Amino acid sequence: MKRNERLFSNIDLLRLFLPLIIEQFLELFVGLINSMMAARVGEAAVSAVSLVEFVMALLISLFVALATGGSVVIGQYMGMKKKITARRTANQLVWFLGIVSVIITILIFLIRPLILNGIFGQITDEVRELANSYLLIMLLSIPFVALYNAGAAIFRTMGNSKLPMMIMMVMNLINVIGIGILLFVFKMGIIGIAIPTLFTRAAAGIIIISLAMNKKYEIHIENKLKFKPNIIIIKKILDIGLPYGLENVLFYLGRIIVLSLVALYGTAAIAANAVSGTIVMFEVLPGIAIGLGLTTIISRCIGAKDYEQAKYYNKKIIIIEYIAHFLSCSFVVLILPYLLKIYGLSTEATNLTIKIVWWYTLFQITIWPLAYALPVTFRASGDSKFPMIVGIISMFLCRILLSYIFSKYTNMGMFGTWVAMFADWIVKAIIFIHRYFSGKWIKYLNK
């Protein structure tokens, strides 16, 4: 394959990946700042916000999955040089996600008592009341979150990840300033956190959809209020998005189960688990961001039926992920002592956090790209059910079952839940490597 025949140059890859990494970093960093400001209101407010945002994160993962299904279909049509069909798919994606999000909003409103009393478990009346107030406002943001993810997927599929990054950069800045003013100037408590968050999520969704209507873009959506569902296109979107969405939802269910196990080992274990989970997110951040761009690249190659380029870019991007993870992990390890001083944990929690972060770093720079980049490639080729099945089975047998075995029947304690996660990565990496070299993921489009 000659250099001038490649679909994406090194500059194209840089323009795609760098804004994605910056966007993911900003979201994570702003989330930390918001949590720190919420802490000034009180522990009850922090608990309420974190519980509701856990539900929101689950929903966002579902919207990301459906948007990924749309971006795969759009990318494949672009690879086939069928731009009109790609535009129709973009239109169907926006409308479908918008309608689904409204239905979900109504459903969550109706089952709100079940969420507050059942899923959240034993929480104080104060936390429940604050969580209810915060949830009621956040419900209004759900359709806008869905629309933002649809719009961002469309632009990323065109290779334009800079625009979603710029939107999120501005909105995150406004969010932080707004929360600061409402919390510290107007003393509005948890409502002061909810209102700016709602406003910025709504603004982000409206802005990106408005821009996506501009006909100057290669792929744009129609500026029409009338919607006619295209069952064939929607089915293609769901064929990719639903398995991925189900996998994400069950992943969050698994997290809840494992967290209930962690809680058995006392305050130091809970604190170490929470702090470690926050710190290592900065290590894995480049891989998550690059995975979003990988979907665009592989879907275009598969659409063009250029399987050699799909293999070429898959290998190249996995190498890029390894380099990026080495850099991010090295940075986190270097500043780890300073981060732990800021948290001010007990000696027991500090030592456990150090142990977790170091072991996480080891597996992050060796196993993670194979366990999580390869399934992105499979989904982008249309092979979405296989990684879903592997992910679900591995989650129950490794993350959940092994968590109980390692933590309860060895001397690992809470650390055993992290070892179970590393085992999950290893199992998935082995299976996905075999799948990759079998070539079944490439032949999937022709079945």
GROMACS .gro file of N, CA and C in nm, residues 46-196:
model
  453
   46VAL      N    1  -2.240   1.622   4.818
   46VAL     CA    2  -2.145   1.543   4.737
   46VAL      C    3  -2.203   1.405   4.707
   47SER      N    4  -2.262   1.343   4.809
   47SER     CA    5  -2.320   1.211   4.791
   47SER      C    6  -2.436   1.215   4.692
   48ALA      N    7  -2.522   1.315   4.706
   48ALA     CA    8  -2.639   1.327   4.618
   48ALA      C    9  -2.597   1.347   4.473
   49VAL      N   10  -2.501   1.438   4.451
   49VAL     CA   11  -2.453   1.465   4.315
   49VAL      C   12  -2.388   1.342   4.256
   50SER      N   13  -2.304   1.273   4.333
   50SER     CA   14  -2.233   1.156   4.281
   50SER      C   15  -2.330   1.043   4.246
   51LEU      N   16  -2.434   1.026   4.326
   51LEU     CA   17  -2.532   0.920   4.299
   51LEU      C   18  -2.609   0.949   4.170
   52VAL      N   19  -2.655   1.072   4.154
   52VAL     CA   20  -2.731   1.108   4.035
   52VAL      C   21  -2.642   1.106   3.911
   53GLU      N   22  -2.519   1.154   3.926
   53GLU     CA   23  -2.427   1.156   3.812
   53GLU      C   24  -2.388   1.014   3.770
   54PHE      N   25  -2.395   0.919   3.863
   54PHE     CA   26  -2.372   0.779   3.827
   54PHE      C   27  -2.481   0.732   3.730
   55VAL      N   28  -2.606   0.769   3.760
   55VAL     CA   29  -2.718   0.736   3.670
   55VAL      C   30  -2.700   0.807   3.537
   56MET      N   31  -2.658   0.933   3.540
   56MET     CA   32  -2.635   1.008   3.417
   56MET      C   33  -2.522   0.946   3.335
   57ALA      N   34  -2.418   0.900   3.402
   57ALA     CA   35  -2.306   0.836   3.331
   57ALA      C   36  -2.352   0.710   3.261
   58LEU      N   37  -2.441   0.636   3.326
   58LEU     CA   38  -2.497   0.516   3.263
   58LEU      C   39  -2.574   0.552   3.136
   59LEU      N   40  -2.657   0.656   3.145
   59LEU     CA   41  -2.735   0.700   3.029
   59LEU      C   42  -2.645   0.753   2.919
   60ILE      N   43  -2.543   0.830   2.957
   60ILE     CA   44  -2.451   0.883   2.857
   60ILE      C   45  -2.380   0.769   2.785
   61SER      N   46  -2.343   0.663   2.859
   61SER     CA   47  -2.278   0.548   2.795
   61SER      C   48  -2.370   0.482   2.695
   62LEU      N   49  -2.501   0.482   2.724
   62LEU     CA   50  -2.599   0.427   2.631
   62LEU      C   51  -2.609   0.513   2.506
   63PHE      N   52  -2.613   0.645   2.523
   63PHE     CA   53  -2.620   0.736   2.409
   63PHE      C   54  -2.492   0.729   2.326
   64VAL      N   55  -2.379   0.717   2.392
   64VAL     CA   56  -2.251   0.703   2.321
   64VAL      C   57  -2.253   0.576   2.236
   65ALA      N   58  -2.308   0.469   2.293
   65ALA     CA   59  -2.315   0.342   2.220
   65ALA      C   60  -2.402   0.355   2.095
   66LEU      N   61  -2.520   0.415   2.110
   66LEU     CA   62  -2.609   0.433   1.995
   66LEU      C   63  -2.548   0.529   1.892
   67ALA      N   64  -2.482   0.634   1.942
   67ALA     CA   65  -2.414   0.727   1.851
   67ALA      C   66  -2.300   0.658   1.778
   68THR      N   67  -2.232   0.566   1.847
   68THR     CA   68  -2.126   0.487   1.783
   68THR      C   69  -2.183   0.402   1.671
   69GLY      N   70  -2.301   0.343   1.696
   69GLY     CA   71  -2.367   0.266   1.591
   69GLY      C   72  -2.394   0.353   1.469
   70GLY      N   73  -2.441   0.476   1.494
   70GLY     CA   74  -2.466   0.568   1.383
   70GLY      C   75  -2.339   0.608   1.311
   71SER      N   76  -2.232   0.635   1.387
   71SER     CA   77  -2.106   0.677   1.324
   71SER      C   78  -2.045   0.566   1.241
   72VAL      N   79  -2.061   0.442   1.285
   72VAL     CA   80  -2.011   0.328   1.207
   72VAL      C   81  -2.083   0.319   1.073
   73VAL      N   82  -2.216   0.329   1.077
   73VAL     CA   83  -2.294   0.321   0.953
   73VAL      C   84  -2.262   0.438   0.861
   74ILE      N   85  -2.255   0.559   0.917
   74ILE     CA   86  -2.219   0.677   0.837
   74ILE      C   87  -2.081   0.661   0.776
   75GLY      N   88  -1.986   0.617   0.857
   75GLY     CA   89  -1.849   0.598   0.809
   75GLY      C   90  -1.839   0.496   0.698
   76GLN      N   91  -1.915   0.388   0.712
   76GLN     CA   92  -1.912   0.286   0.608
   76GLN      C   93  -1.971   0.339   0.478
   77TYR      N   94  -2.079   0.414   0.486
   77TYR     CA   95  -2.137   0.474   0.365
   77TYR      C   96  -2.041   0.576   0.302
   78MET      N   97  -1.968   0.649   0.387
   78MET     CA   98  -1.870   0.742   0.333
   78MET      C   99  -1.758   0.667   0.262
   79GLY      N  100  -1.718   0.554   0.318
   79GLY     CA  101  -1.617   0.471   0.254
   79GLY      C  102  -1.664   0.415   0.121
   80MET      N  103  -1.796   0.393   0.110
   80MET     CA  104  -1.855   0.345  -0.017
   80MET      C  105  -1.880   0.458  -0.115
   81LYS      N  106  -1.850   0.583  -0.074
   81LYS     CA  107  -1.875   0.702  -0.155
   81LYS      C  108  -2.024   0.730  -0.173
   82LYS      N  109  -2.106   0.685  -0.078
   82LYS     CA  110  -2.250   0.708  -0.082
   82LYS      C  111  -2.284   0.820   0.016
   83LYS      N  112  -2.251   0.943  -0.021
   83LYS     CA  113  -2.266   1.055   0.070
   83LYS      C  114  -2.412   1.088   0.100
   84ILE      N  115  -2.498   1.071   0.002
   84ILE     CA  116  -2.641   1.102   0.024
   84ILE      C  117  -2.699   1.007   0.129
   85THR      N  118  -2.665   0.879   0.119
   85THR     CA  119  -2.712   0.781   0.218
   85THR      C  120  -2.650   0.808   0.354
   86ALA      N  121  -2.524   0.853   0.354
   86ALA     CA  122  -2.457   0.888   0.480
   86ALA      C  123  -2.530   1.004   0.548
   87ARG      N  124  -2.574   1.102   0.468
   87ARG     CA  125  -2.649   1.215   0.525
   87ARG      C  126  -2.784   1.170   0.579
   88ARG      N  127  -2.850   1.081   0.508
   88ARG     CA  128  -2.977   1.029   0.556
   88ARG      C  129  -2.959   0.955   0.688
   89THR      N  130  -2.848   0.882   0.698
   89THR     CA  131  -2.819   0.809   0.822
   89THR      C  132  -2.795   0.906   0.937
   90ALA      N  133  -2.724   1.015   0.910
   90ALA     CA  134  -2.701   1.117   1.013
   90ALA      C  135  -2.833   1.175   1.061
   91ASN      N  136  -2.922   1.202   0.969
   91ASN     CA  137  -3.054   1.256   1.002
   91ASN      C  138  -3.133   1.158   1.088
   92GLN      N  139  -3.131   1.030   1.048
   92GLN     CA  140  -3.202   0.927   1.123
   92GLN      C  141  -3.144   0.913   1.264
   93LEU      N  142  -3.012   0.922   1.276
   93LEU     CA  143  -2.945   0.909   1.405
   93LEU      C  144  -2.990   1.018   1.501
   94VAL      N  145  -2.992   1.143   1.454
   94VAL     CA  146  -3.029   1.255   1.540
   94VAL      C  147  -3.174   1.242   1.587
   95TRP      N  148  -3.264   1.214   1.494
   95TRP     CA  149  -3.404   1.202   1.529
   95TRP      C  150  -3.428   1.083   1.623
   96PHE      N  151  -3.366   0.970   1.590
   96PHE     CA  152  -3.387   0.849   1.670
   96PHE      C  153  -3.337   0.869   1.813
   97LEU      N  154  -3.216   0.924   1.828
   97LEU     CA  155  -3.162   0.947   1.962
   97LEU      C  156  -3.246   1.050   2.038
   98GLY      N  157  -3.293   1.152   1.967
   98GLY     CA  158  -3.377   1.252   2.030
   98GLY      C  159  -3.506   1.193   2.085
   99ILE      N  160  -3.574   1.111   2.005
   99ILE     CA  161  -3.700   1.048   2.048
   99ILE      C  162  -3.677   0.951   2.163
  100VAL      N  163  -3.573   0.868   2.150
  100VAL     CA  164  -3.542   0.770   2.255
  100VAL      C  165  -3.510   0.841   2.387
  101SER      N  166  -3.436   0.952   2.378
  101SER     CA  167  -3.398   1.024   2.500
  101SER      C  168  -3.519   1.084   2.571
  102VAL      N  169  -3.617   1.131   2.496
  102VAL     CA  170  -3.739   1.186   2.557
  102VAL      C  171  -3.815   1.074   2.629
  103ILE      N  172  -3.823   0.957   2.566
  103ILE     CA  173  -3.890   0.842   2.628
  103ILE      C  174  -3.819   0.803   2.757
  104ILE      N  175  -3.686   0.801   2.754
  104ILE     CA  176  -3.607   0.765   2.873
  104ILE      C  177  -3.629   0.868   2.984
  105THR      N  178  -3.635   0.996   2.946
  105THR     CA  179  -3.657   1.103   3.044
  105THR      C  180  -3.789   1.082   3.117
  106ILE      N  181  -3.895   1.055   3.042
  106ILE     CA  182  -4.028   1.032   3.102
  106ILE      C  183  -4.025   0.907   3.191
  107LEU      N  184  -3.959   0.802   3.143
  107LEU     CA  185  -3.952   0.677   3.219
  107LEU      C  186  -3.881   0.696   3.353
  108ILE      N  187  -3.767   0.766   3.350
  108ILE     CA  188  -3.692   0.789   3.474
  108ILE      C  189  -3.771   0.876   3.571
  109PHE      N  190  -3.845   0.973   3.517
  109PHE     CA  191  -3.930   1.057   3.603
  109PHE      C  192  -4.033   0.971   3.676
  110LEU      N  193  -4.092   0.876   3.604
  110LEU     CA  194  -4.196   0.791   3.662
  110LEU      C  195  -4.141   0.693   3.766
  111ILE      N  196  -4.020   0.643   3.742
  111ILE     CA  197  -3.963   0.545   3.835
  111ILE      C  198  -3.863   0.610   3.933
  112ARG      N  199  -3.872   0.742   3.944
  112ARG     CA  200  -3.779   0.815   4.031
  112ARG      C  201  -3.777   0.762   4.174
  113PRO      N  202  -3.892   0.731   4.235
  113PRO     CA  203  -3.888   0.676   4.371
  113PRO      C  204  -3.812   0.544   4.380
  114LEU      N  205  -3.825   0.461   4.277
  114LEU     CA  206  -3.753   0.333   4.276
  114LEU      C  207  -3.602   0.356   4.272
  115ILE      N  208  -3.557   0.454   4.192
  115ILE     CA  209  -3.415   0.485   4.182
  115ILE      C  210  -3.362   0.535   4.315
  116LEU      N  211  -3.436   0.627   4.378
  116LEU     CA  212  -3.390   0.689   4.501
  116LEU      C  213  -3.393   0.593   4.619
  117ASN      N  214  -3.494   0.506   4.624
  117ASN     CA  215  -3.511   0.418   4.740
  117ASN      C  216  -3.457   0.277   4.717
  118GLY      N  217  -3.457   0.235   4.591
  118GLY     CA  218  -3.413   0.098   4.562
  118GLY      C  219  -3.269   0.088   4.518
  119ILE      N  220  -3.237   0.151   4.405
  119ILE     CA  221  -3.104   0.139   4.348
  119ILE      C  222  -2.999   0.205   4.437
  120PHE      N  223  -3.031   0.323   4.492
  120PHE     CA  224  -2.934   0.393   4.577
  120PHE      C  225  -2.919   0.329   4.714
  121GLY      N  226  -3.016   0.245   4.753
  121GLY     CA  227  -3.003   0.172   4.878
  121GLY      C  228  -3.026   0.259   5.001
  122GLN      N  229  -2.955   0.225   5.108
  122GLN     CA  230  -2.972   0.292   5.237
  122GLN      C  231  -2.899   0.426   5.238
  123ILE      N  232  -2.973   0.532   5.208
  123ILE     CA  233  -2.917   0.666   5.215
  123ILE      C  234  -3.000   0.747   5.312
  124THR      N  235  -2.941   0.850   5.368
  124THR     CA  236  -3.012   0.932   5.467
  124THR      C  237  -3.123   1.012   5.399
  125ASP      N  238  -3.217   1.060   5.478
  125ASP     CA  239  -3.327   1.140   5.425
  125ASP      C  240  -3.275   1.268   5.360
  126GLU      N  241  -3.168   1.325   5.418
  126GLU     CA  242  -3.112   1.448   5.363
  126GLU      C  243  -3.053   1.423   5.224
  127VAL      N  244  -2.977   1.314   5.211
  127VAL     CA  245  -2.917   1.281   5.082
  127VAL      C  246  -3.026   1.250   4.979
  128ARG      N  247  -3.130   1.178   5.023
  128ARG     CA  248  -3.240   1.142   4.933
  128ARG      C  249  -3.312   1.267   4.882
  129GLU      N  250  -3.335   1.362   4.971
  129GLU     CA  251  -3.404   1.485   4.933
  129GLU      C  252  -3.321   1.567   4.834
  130LEU      N  253  -3.192   1.578   4.862
  130LEU     CA  254  -3.102   1.652   4.774
  130LEU      C  255  -3.088   1.582   4.638
  131ALA      N  256  -3.078   1.449   4.642
  131ALA     CA  257  -3.066   1.372   4.518
  131ALA      C  258  -3.191   1.386   4.432
  132ASN      N  259  -3.308   1.391   4.496
  132ASN     CA  260  -3.433   1.409   4.424
  132ASN      C  261  -3.438   1.545   4.355
  133SER      N  262  -3.395   1.650   4.427
  133SER     CA  263  -3.393   1.785   4.369
  133SER      C  264  -3.296   1.791   4.250
  134TYR      N  265  -3.179   1.733   4.267
  134TYR     CA  266  -3.077   1.735   4.162
  134TYR      C  267  -3.122   1.653   4.041
  135LEU      N  268  -3.182   1.537   4.069
  135LEU     CA  269  -3.227   1.449   3.961
  135LEU      C  270  -3.337   1.514   3.878
  136LEU      N  271  -3.430   1.584   3.942
  136LEU     CA  272  -3.539   1.648   3.869
  136LEU      C  273  -3.487   1.749   3.767
  137ILE      N  274  -3.382   1.821   3.804
  137ILE     CA  275  -3.324   1.919   3.711
  137ILE      C  276  -3.243   1.849   3.602
  138MET      N  277  -3.168   1.746   3.643
  138MET     CA  278  -3.085   1.673   3.546
  138MET      C  279  -3.168   1.598   3.442
  139LEU      N  280  -3.291   1.561   3.479
  139LEU     CA  281  -3.378   1.493   3.382
  139LEU      C  282  -3.398   1.578   3.257
  140LEU      N  283  -3.407   1.708   3.276
  140LEU     CA  284  -3.429   1.799   3.163
  140LEU      C  285  -3.310   1.801   3.067
  141SER      N  286  -3.192   1.760   3.115
  141SER     CA  287  -3.072   1.765   3.031
  141SER      C  288  -3.054   1.640   2.945
  142ILE      N  289  -3.130   1.534   2.975
  142ILE     CA  290  -3.109   1.405   2.906
  142ILE      C  291  -3.124   1.416   2.754
  143PRO      N  292  -3.232   1.478   2.701
  143PRO     CA  293  -3.242   1.488   2.554
  143PRO      C  294  -3.127   1.566   2.492
  144PHE      N  295  -3.079   1.670   2.561
  144PHE     CA  296  -2.969   1.751   2.508
  144PHE      C  297  -2.837   1.672   2.507
  145VAL      N  298  -2.818   1.589   2.610
  145VAL     CA  299  -2.699   1.504   2.614
  145VAL      C  300  -2.701   1.406   2.497
  146ALA      N  301  -2.819   1.350   2.469
  146ALA     CA  302  -2.832   1.257   2.357
  146ALA      C  303  -2.803   1.326   2.224
  147LEU      N  304  -2.858   1.446   2.206
  147LEU     CA  305  -2.837   1.520   2.082
  147LEU      C  306  -2.690   1.560   2.065
  148TYR      N  307  -2.625   1.597   2.176
  148TYR     CA  308  -2.483   1.632   2.167
  148TYR      C  309  -2.402   1.512   2.119
  149ASN      N  310  -2.429   1.395   2.175
  149ASN     CA  311  -2.353   1.276   2.136
  149ASN      C  312  -2.378   1.239   1.991
  150ALA      N  313  -2.502   1.259   1.943
  150ALA     CA  314  -2.532   1.233   1.803
  150ALA      C  315  -2.455   1.330   1.713
  151GLY      N  316  -2.460   1.460   1.749
  151GLY     CA  317  -2.390   1.560   1.669
  151GLY      C  318  -2.240   1.540   1.671
  152ALA      N  319  -2.184   1.510   1.790
  152ALA     CA  320  -2.040   1.489   1.801
  152ALA      C  321  -1.996   1.368   1.717
  153ALA      N  322  -2.079   1.263   1.717
  153ALA     CA  323  -2.046   1.144   1.637
  153ALA      C  324  -2.041   1.177   1.488
  154ILE      N  325  -2.133   1.263   1.443
  154ILE     CA  326  -2.137   1.302   1.302
  154ILE      C  327  -2.010   1.376   1.263
  155PHE      N  328  -1.970   1.473   1.345
  155PHE     CA  329  -1.850   1.551   1.313
  155PHE      C  330  -1.724   1.466   1.322
  156ARG      N  331  -1.717   1.376   1.420
  156ARG     CA  332  -1.599   1.291   1.432
  156ARG      C  333  -1.587   1.196   1.314
  157THR      N  334  -1.701   1.151   1.264
  157THR     CA  335  -1.699   1.061   1.148
  157THR      C  336  -1.643   1.132   1.026
  158MET      N  337  -1.663   1.264   1.019
  158MET     CA  338  -1.604   1.342   0.910
  158MET      C  339  -1.457   1.374   0.936
  159GLY      N  340  -1.406   1.332   1.053
  159GLY     CA  341  -1.268   1.361   1.088
  159GLY      C  342  -1.252   1.494   1.158
  160ASN      N  343  -1.364   1.557   1.193
  160ASN     CA  344  -1.361   1.688   1.258
  160ASN      C  345  -1.391   1.671   1.406
  161SER      N  346  -1.291   1.634   1.485
  161SER     CA  347  -1.310   1.620   1.630
  161SER      C  348  -1.279   1.750   1.702
  162LYS      N  349  -1.224   1.849   1.629
  162LYS     CA  350  -1.189   1.976   1.690
  162LYS      C  351  -1.313   2.054   1.732
  163LEU      N  352  -1.417   2.051   1.648
  163LEU     CA  353  -1.537   2.129   1.678
  163LEU      C  354  -1.606   2.082   1.807
  164PRO      N  355  -1.633   1.949   1.825
  164PRO     CA  356  -1.690   1.906   1.954
  164PRO      C  357  -1.601   1.943   2.072
  165MET      N  358  -1.468   1.936   2.053
  165MET     CA  359  -1.376   1.972   2.160
  165MET      C  360  -1.394   2.118   2.200
  166MET      N  361  -1.403   2.208   2.100
  166MET     CA  362  -1.416   2.351   2.127
  166MET      C  363  -1.548   2.379   2.200
  167ILE      N  364  -1.654   2.312   2.158
  167ILE     CA  365  -1.784   2.331   2.223
  167ILE      C  366  -1.775   2.290   2.369
  168MET      N  367  -1.718   2.171   2.395
  168MET     CA  368  -1.708   2.123   2.532
  168MET      C  369  -1.614   2.209   2.615
  169MET      N  370  -1.509   2.260   2.553
  169MET     CA  371  -1.415   2.346   2.625
  169MET      C  372  -1.485   2.471   2.678
  170VAL      N  373  -1.560   2.536   2.590
  170VAL     CA  374  -1.632   2.658   2.629
  170VAL      C  375  -1.741   2.627   2.731
  171MET      N  376  -1.817   2.519   2.708
  171MET     CA  377  -1.926   2.484   2.799
  171MET      C  378  -1.874   2.444   2.936
  172ASN      N  379  -1.763   2.372   2.941
  172ASN     CA  380  -1.705   2.333   3.070
  172ASN      C  381  -1.659   2.455   3.149
  173LEU      N  382  -1.601   2.553   3.077
  173LEU     CA  383  -1.556   2.675   3.143
  173LEU      C  384  -1.675   2.752   3.201
  174ILE      N  385  -1.782   2.763   3.120
  174ILE     CA  386  -1.904   2.831   3.167
  174ILE      C  387  -1.964   2.757   3.286
  175ASN      N  388  -1.961   2.625   3.281
  175ASN     CA  389  -2.016   2.542   3.388
  175ASN      C  390  -1.944   2.568   3.520
  176VAL      N  391  -1.811   2.567   3.516
  176VAL     CA  392  -1.732   2.590   3.638
  176VAL      C  393  -1.758   2.729   3.694
  177ILE      N  394  -1.758   2.830   3.606
  177ILE     CA  395  -1.783   2.968   3.651
  177ILE      C  396  -1.924   2.982   3.708
  178GLY      N  397  -2.021   2.921   3.638
  178GLY     CA  398  -2.160   2.930   3.683
  178GLY      C  399  -2.181   2.866   3.819
  179ILE      N  400  -2.124   2.747   3.838
  179ILE     CA  401  -2.136   2.679   3.967
  179ILE      C  402  -2.068   2.761   4.077
  180GLY      N  403  -1.951   2.816   4.044
  180GLY     CA  404  -1.881   2.898   4.142
  180GLY      C  405  -1.963   3.018   4.187
  181ILE      N  406  -2.026   3.085   4.093
  181ILE     CA  407  -2.107   3.204   4.126
  181ILE      C  408  -2.231   3.166   4.207
  182LEU      N  409  -2.303   3.063   4.162
  182LEU     CA  410  -2.427   3.025   4.230
  182LEU      C  411  -2.401   2.964   4.367
  183LEU      N  412  -2.286   2.896   4.382
  183LEU     CA  413  -2.254   2.835   4.511
  183LEU      C  414  -2.203   2.936   4.612
  184PHE      N  415  -2.104   3.013   4.570
  184PHE     CA  416  -2.032   3.097   4.665
  184PHE      C  417  -2.084   3.241   4.675
  185VAL      N  418  -2.153   3.286   4.571
  185VAL     CA  419  -2.208   3.422   4.575
  185VAL      C  420  -2.355   3.420   4.618
  186PHE      N  421  -2.434   3.335   4.552
  186PHE     CA  422  -2.578   3.331   4.581
  186PHE      C  423  -2.618   3.222   4.681
  187LYS      N  424  -2.519   3.137   4.721
  187LYS     CA  425  -2.543   3.035   4.825
  187LYS      C  426  -2.664   2.947   4.791
  188MET      N  427  -2.671   2.898   4.667
  188MET     CA  428  -2.787   2.822   4.621
  188MET      C  429  -2.777   2.672   4.647
  189GLY      N  430  -2.667   2.628   4.707
  189GLY     CA  431  -2.654   2.487   4.741
  189GLY      C  432  -2.652   2.397   4.618
  190ILE      N  433  -2.717   2.281   4.631
  190ILE     CA  434  -2.712   2.181   4.524
  190ILE      C  435  -2.781   2.230   4.396
  191ILE      N  436  -2.878   2.319   4.410
  191ILE     CA  437  -2.943   2.378   4.292
  191ILE      C  438  -2.843   2.461   4.213
  192GLY      N  439  -2.749   2.521   4.285
  192GLY     CA  440  -2.645   2.600   4.220
  192GLY      C  441  -2.549   2.515   4.140
  193ILE      N  442  -2.544   2.385   4.169
  193ILE     CA  443  -2.464   2.292   4.088
  193ILE      C  444  -2.545   2.245   3.968
  194ALA      N  445  -2.674   2.222   3.991
  194ALA     CA  446  -2.760   2.163   3.887
  194ALA      C  447  -2.789   2.259   3.772
  195ILE      N  448  -2.820   2.385   3.803
  195ILE     CA  449  -2.862   2.480   3.699
  195ILE      C  450  -2.753   2.504   3.593
  196PRO      N  451  -2.627   2.537   3.633
  196PRO     CA  452  -2.524   2.556   3.530
  196PRO      C  453  -2.497   2.429   3.449
   0.00000   0.00000   0.00000
